[in-house]
Short mmCIF file of C-alpha atoms in Angstrom, two decimals:
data_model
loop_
_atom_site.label_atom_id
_atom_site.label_comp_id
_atom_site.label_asym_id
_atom_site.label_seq_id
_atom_site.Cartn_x
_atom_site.Cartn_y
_atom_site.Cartn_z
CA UNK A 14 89.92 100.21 80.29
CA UNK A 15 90.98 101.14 76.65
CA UNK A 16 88.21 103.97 75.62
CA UNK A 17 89.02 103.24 71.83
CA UNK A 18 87.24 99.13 72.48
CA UNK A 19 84.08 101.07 74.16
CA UNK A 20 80.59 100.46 72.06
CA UNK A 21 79.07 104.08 71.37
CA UNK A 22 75.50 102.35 73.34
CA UNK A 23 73.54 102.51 75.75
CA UNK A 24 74.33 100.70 78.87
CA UNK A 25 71.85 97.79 80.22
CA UNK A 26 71.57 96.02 83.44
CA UNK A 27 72.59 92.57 82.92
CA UNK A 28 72.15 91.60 86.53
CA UNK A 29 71.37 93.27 90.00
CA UNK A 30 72.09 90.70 93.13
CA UNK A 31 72.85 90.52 96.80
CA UNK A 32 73.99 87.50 97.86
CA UNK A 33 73.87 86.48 101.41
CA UNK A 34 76.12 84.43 103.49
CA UNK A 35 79.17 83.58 100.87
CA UNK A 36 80.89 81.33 102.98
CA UNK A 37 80.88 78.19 101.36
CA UNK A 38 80.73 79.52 97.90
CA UNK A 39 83.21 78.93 95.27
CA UNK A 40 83.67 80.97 92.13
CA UNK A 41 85.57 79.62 88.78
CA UNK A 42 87.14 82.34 86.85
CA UNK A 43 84.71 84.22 84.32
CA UNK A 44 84.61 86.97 82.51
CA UNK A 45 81.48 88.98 80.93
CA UNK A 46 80.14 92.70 79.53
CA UNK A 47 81.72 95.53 80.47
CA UNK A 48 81.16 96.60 84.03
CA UNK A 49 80.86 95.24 87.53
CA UNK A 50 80.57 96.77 90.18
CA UNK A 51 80.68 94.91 94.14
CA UNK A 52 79.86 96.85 97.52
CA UNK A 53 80.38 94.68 100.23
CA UNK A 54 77.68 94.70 102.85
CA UNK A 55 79.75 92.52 105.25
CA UNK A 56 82.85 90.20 105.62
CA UNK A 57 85.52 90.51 103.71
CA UNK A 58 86.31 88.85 99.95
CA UNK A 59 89.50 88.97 97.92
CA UNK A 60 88.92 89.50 94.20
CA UNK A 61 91.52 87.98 91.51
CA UNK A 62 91.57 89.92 88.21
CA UNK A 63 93.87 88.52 85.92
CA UNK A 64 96.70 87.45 88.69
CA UNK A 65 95.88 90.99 90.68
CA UNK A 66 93.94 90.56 94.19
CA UNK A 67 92.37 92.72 95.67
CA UNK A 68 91.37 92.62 99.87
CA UNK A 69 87.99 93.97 99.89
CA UNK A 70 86.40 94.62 103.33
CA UNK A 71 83.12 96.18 104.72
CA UNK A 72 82.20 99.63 103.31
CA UNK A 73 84.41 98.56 99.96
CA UNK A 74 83.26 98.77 96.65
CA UNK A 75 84.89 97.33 93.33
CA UNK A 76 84.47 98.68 89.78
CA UNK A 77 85.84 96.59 87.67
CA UNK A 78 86.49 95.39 83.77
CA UNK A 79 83.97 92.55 83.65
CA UNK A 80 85.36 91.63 79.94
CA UNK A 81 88.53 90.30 81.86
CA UNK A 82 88.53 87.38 83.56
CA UNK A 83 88.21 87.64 87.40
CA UNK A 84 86.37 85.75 90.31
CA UNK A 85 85.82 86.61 94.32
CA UNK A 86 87.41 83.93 96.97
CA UNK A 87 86.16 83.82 100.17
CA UNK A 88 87.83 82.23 103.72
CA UNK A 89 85.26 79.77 104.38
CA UNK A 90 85.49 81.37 108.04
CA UNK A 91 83.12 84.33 107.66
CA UNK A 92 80.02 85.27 106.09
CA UNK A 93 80.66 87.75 102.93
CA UNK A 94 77.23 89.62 101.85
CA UNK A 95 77.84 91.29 98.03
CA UNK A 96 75.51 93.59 96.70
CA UNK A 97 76.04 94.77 93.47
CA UNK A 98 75.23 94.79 89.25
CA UNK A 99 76.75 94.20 85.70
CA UNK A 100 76.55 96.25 83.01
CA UNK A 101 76.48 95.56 79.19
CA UNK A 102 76.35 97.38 75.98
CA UNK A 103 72.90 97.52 74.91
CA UNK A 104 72.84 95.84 71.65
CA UNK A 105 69.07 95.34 71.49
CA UNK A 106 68.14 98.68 71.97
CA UNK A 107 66.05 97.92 75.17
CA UNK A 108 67.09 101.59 76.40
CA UNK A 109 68.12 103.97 73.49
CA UNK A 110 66.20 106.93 75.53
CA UNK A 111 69.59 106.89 77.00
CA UNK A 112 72.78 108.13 75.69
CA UNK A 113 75.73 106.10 74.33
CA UNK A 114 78.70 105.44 77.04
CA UNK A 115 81.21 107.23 74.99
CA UNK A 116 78.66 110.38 74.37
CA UNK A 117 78.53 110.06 78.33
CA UNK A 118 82.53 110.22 78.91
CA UNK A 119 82.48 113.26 76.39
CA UNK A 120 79.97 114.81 78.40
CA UNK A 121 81.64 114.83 81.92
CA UNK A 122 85.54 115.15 82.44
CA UNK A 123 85.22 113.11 85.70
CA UNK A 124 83.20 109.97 84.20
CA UNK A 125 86.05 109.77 81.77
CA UNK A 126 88.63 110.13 84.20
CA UNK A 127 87.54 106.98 86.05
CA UNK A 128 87.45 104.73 82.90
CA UNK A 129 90.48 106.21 81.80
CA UNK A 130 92.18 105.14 85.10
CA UNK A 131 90.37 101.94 85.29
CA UNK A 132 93.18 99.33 85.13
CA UNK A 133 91.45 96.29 85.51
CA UNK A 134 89.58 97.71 88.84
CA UNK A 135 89.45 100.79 91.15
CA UNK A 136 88.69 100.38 94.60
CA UNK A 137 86.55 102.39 96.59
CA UNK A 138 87.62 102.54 100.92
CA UNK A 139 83.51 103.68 101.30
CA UNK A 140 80.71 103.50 98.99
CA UNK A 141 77.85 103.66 101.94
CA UNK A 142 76.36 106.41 100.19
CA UNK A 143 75.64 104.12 97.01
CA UNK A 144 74.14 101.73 99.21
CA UNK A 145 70.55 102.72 98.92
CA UNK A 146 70.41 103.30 95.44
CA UNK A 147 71.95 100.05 94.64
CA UNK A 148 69.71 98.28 96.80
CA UNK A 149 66.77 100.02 94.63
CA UNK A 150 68.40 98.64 91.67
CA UNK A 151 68.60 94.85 93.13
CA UNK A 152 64.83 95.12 94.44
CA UNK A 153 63.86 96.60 91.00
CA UNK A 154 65.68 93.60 88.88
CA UNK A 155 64.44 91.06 91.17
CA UNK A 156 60.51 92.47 90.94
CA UNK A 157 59.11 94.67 87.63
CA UNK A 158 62.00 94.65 86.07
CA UNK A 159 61.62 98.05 84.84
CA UNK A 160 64.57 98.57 82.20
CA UNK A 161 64.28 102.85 82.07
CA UNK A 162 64.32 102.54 85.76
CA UNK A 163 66.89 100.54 85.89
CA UNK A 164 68.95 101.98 83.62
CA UNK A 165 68.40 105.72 85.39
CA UNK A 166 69.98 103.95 88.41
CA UNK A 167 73.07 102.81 86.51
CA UNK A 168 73.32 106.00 85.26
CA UNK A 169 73.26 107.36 88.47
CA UNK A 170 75.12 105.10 90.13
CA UNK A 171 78.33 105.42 87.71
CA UNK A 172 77.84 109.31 87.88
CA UNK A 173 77.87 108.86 92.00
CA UNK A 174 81.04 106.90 92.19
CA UNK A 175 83.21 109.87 90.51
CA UNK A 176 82.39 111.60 93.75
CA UNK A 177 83.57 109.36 96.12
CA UNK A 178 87.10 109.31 96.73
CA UNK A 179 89.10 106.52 95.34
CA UNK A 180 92.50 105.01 96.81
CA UNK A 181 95.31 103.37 95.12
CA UNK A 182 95.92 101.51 97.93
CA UNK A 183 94.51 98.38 97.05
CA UNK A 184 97.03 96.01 96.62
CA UNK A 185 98.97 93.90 98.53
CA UNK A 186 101.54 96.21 99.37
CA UNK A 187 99.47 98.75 100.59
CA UNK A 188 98.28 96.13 103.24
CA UNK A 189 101.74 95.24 103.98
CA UNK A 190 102.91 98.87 104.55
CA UNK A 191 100.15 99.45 106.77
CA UNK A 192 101.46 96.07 109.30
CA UNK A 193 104.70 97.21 108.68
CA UNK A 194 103.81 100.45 110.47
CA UNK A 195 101.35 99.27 113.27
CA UNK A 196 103.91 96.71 114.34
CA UNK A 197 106.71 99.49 114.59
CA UNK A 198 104.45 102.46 116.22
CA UNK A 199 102.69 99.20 118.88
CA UNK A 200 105.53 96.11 119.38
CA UNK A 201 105.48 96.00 123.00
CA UNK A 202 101.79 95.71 122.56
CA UNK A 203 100.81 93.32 120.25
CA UNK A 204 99.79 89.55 121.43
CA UNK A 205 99.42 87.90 118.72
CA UNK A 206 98.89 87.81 114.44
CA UNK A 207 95.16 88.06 114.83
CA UNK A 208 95.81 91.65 116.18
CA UNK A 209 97.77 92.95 113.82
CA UNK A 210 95.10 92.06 110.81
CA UNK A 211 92.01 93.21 113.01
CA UNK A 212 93.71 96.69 112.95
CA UNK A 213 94.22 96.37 109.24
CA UNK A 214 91.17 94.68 108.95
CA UNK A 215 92.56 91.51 106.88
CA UNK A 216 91.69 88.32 107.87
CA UNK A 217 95.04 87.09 109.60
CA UNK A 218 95.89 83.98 107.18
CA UNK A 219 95.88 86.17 104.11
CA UNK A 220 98.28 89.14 106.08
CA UNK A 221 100.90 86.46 107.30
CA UNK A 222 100.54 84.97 103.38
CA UNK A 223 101.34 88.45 101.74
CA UNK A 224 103.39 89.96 104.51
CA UNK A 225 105.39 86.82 104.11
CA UNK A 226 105.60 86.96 100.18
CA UNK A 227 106.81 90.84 100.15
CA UNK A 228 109.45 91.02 102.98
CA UNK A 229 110.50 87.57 103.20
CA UNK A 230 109.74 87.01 107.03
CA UNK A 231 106.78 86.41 108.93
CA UNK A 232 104.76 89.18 110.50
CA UNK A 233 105.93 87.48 114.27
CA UNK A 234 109.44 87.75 113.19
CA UNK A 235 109.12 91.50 112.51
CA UNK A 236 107.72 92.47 115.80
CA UNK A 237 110.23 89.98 117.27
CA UNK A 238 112.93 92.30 115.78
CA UNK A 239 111.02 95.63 116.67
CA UNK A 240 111.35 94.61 120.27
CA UNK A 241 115.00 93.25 120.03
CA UNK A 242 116.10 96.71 118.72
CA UNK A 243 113.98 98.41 121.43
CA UNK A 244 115.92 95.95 124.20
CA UNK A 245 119.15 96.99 122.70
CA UNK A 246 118.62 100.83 123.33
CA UNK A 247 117.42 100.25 126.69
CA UNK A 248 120.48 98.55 127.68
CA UNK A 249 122.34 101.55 126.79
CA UNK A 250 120.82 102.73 129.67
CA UNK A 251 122.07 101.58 133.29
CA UNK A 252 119.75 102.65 134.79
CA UNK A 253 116.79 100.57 133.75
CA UNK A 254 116.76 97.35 135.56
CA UNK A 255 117.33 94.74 133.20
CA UNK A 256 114.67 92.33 134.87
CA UNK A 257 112.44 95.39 133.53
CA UNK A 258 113.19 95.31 130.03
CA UNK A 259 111.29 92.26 128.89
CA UNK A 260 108.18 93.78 130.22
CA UNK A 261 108.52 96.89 128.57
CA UNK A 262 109.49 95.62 125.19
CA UNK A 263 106.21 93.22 125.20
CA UNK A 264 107.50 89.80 125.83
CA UNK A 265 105.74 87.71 128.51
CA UNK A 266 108.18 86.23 130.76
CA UNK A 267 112.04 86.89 131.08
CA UNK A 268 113.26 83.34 129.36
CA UNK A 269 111.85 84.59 126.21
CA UNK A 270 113.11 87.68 126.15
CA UNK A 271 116.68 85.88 127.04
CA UNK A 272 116.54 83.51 124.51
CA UNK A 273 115.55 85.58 121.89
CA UNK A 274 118.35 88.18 122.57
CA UNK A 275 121.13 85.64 122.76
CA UNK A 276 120.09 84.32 119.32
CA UNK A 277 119.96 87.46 117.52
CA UNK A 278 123.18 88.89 119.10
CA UNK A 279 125.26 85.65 120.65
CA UNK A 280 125.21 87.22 124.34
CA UNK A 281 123.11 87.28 126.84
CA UNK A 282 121.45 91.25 127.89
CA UNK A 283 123.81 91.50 131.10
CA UNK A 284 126.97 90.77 128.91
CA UNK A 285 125.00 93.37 126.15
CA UNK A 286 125.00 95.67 128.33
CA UNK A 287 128.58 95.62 129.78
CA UNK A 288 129.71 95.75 126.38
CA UNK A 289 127.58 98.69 125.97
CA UNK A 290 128.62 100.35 129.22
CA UNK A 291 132.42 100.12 128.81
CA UNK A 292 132.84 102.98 126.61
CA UNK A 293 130.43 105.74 127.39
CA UNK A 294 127.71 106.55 124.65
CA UNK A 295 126.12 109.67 123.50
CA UNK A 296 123.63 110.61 125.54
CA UNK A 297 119.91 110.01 124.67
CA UNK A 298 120.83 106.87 122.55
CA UNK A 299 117.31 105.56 123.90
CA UNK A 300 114.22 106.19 121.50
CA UNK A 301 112.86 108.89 123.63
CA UNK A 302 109.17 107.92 121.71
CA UNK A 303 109.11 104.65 122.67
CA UNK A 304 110.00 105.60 126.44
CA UNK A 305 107.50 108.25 126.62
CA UNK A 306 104.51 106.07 124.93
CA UNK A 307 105.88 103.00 128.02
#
């Protein structure tokens, strides 16, 4: 957010809401005032700000430039509950008890930091300790309506968030690191896609769609190779049974295992590992973590 196009006012609540049960809901695009700021209460949401998504989950909260133009998509497979307010300059005066925003930043080094370093939106992993307060505020706009108690609560509220600790992991590649990782450290493990986005806590569709989009195979493929290159250092070793090794490396019956190894390599594991065997390799070729963790 460029400080230089902040109004010197008073900020105003233009809305407080929590809205239950997103499912079916669709959003257009829209832009409005000059803050938002999103704490999901359950589900999970993706927010597009000006071609950037963000994956937001339980426990997340967004801040975000409401002036550019953004919207929330849901999957239409889970209930998403949002609770959260907008903020406007306060052109009518309705609160000039308070002080102006930029008076505010020049007042406190770590308010400023945060609207220095918001880019479109920061991301917060979890904002539970906002909760309550921002539930005061929604309760307050939906009953008296109270604009200095309100406002207090804004205040507050912005004040709060330079507490919490922020993450710059909130794009897409951050997500894909994370699968990336889990599928190396747990291969032999994993059954299925579903698994790998519970641990990330992505809804699976939207993983395999970005996984897919940054590295150029599917997430599938990627523990298919994991467990391939696990195969071939076990072969190294004569003495592991070879009618062992599928079980090890996570496949569920042998045929896989043998079909997928004669694709990737042209030969079948017995005429891998005579290849292997016939001139005598360094020993402790194996990946002594992997065996240890089997």
């Amino acid at each position: 957010m460029l400080i230089e196009k902040i109004p010197n006012l008073p900020l105003c609540v233009d809305m407080a809401y929590m809205n239950g049960n997103w499912k079916y809901y669709t959003m257009d695009t829209h832009s409005h005032g000059l803050l938002e700021c999103n704490y999901i209460e359950e589900g999970s949401c993706v927010y597009e700000i000006d071609g950037t998504e963000y994956q937001l989950t339980q426990k997340n909260l967004i801040l975000l430039d409401s002036s550019i133009p953004h919207k929330i998509r849901f999957t239409h497979e889970h209930p998403c509950t949002v609770l959260g307010f907008s903020l406007s300059a306060d052109t009518e005066q309705k609160t000039a008890a308070f002080p102006g925003l930029l008076d505010m930043l020049n007042q406190s080094l770590d308010l400023c930091r945060m609207f220095v370093s918001l880019n479109h939106a920061l991301v917060f992993p979890d904002a539970r300790s906002l909760r309550g307060d921002m539930l005061r505020l929604y309760h307050e706009f939906e009953g008296r309506k109270d604009s200095f108690y309100m406002t207090s609560l804004c205040y507050h509220l912005l004040c709060e968030l330079t507490r919490l600790s922020l993450t710059p992991k909130s794009s897409s590649q951050y997500y894909v690191e994370k699968a990336k990782t889990y599928i190396k450290e747990s291969f032999y493990l994993i059954k299925n896609n579903e698994q790998v986005a519970a641990h990330i806590g992505l809804n699976a569709t939207y993983l395999e769609r970005i996984y897919k989009k940054a590295t150029g195979v599917t997430l599938w493929e990627t523990v298919t190779a994991c467990r391939l290159s696990a195969a071939e250092e076990l072969l190294a070793q004569p003495q592991i049974p070879i009618h062992e090794i599928d079980n090890m490396i996570g496949f569920s019956n042998r045929q896989a295992f043998y079909l997928q190894f004669k694709k990737r390599y042209g030969m079948s594991p017995s005429e891998f590992r005579k290849r292997m065997t016939a001139t005598p390799s360094p020993q402790g070729k194996a990946s002594p973590g992997f065996l240890l963790l089997r």
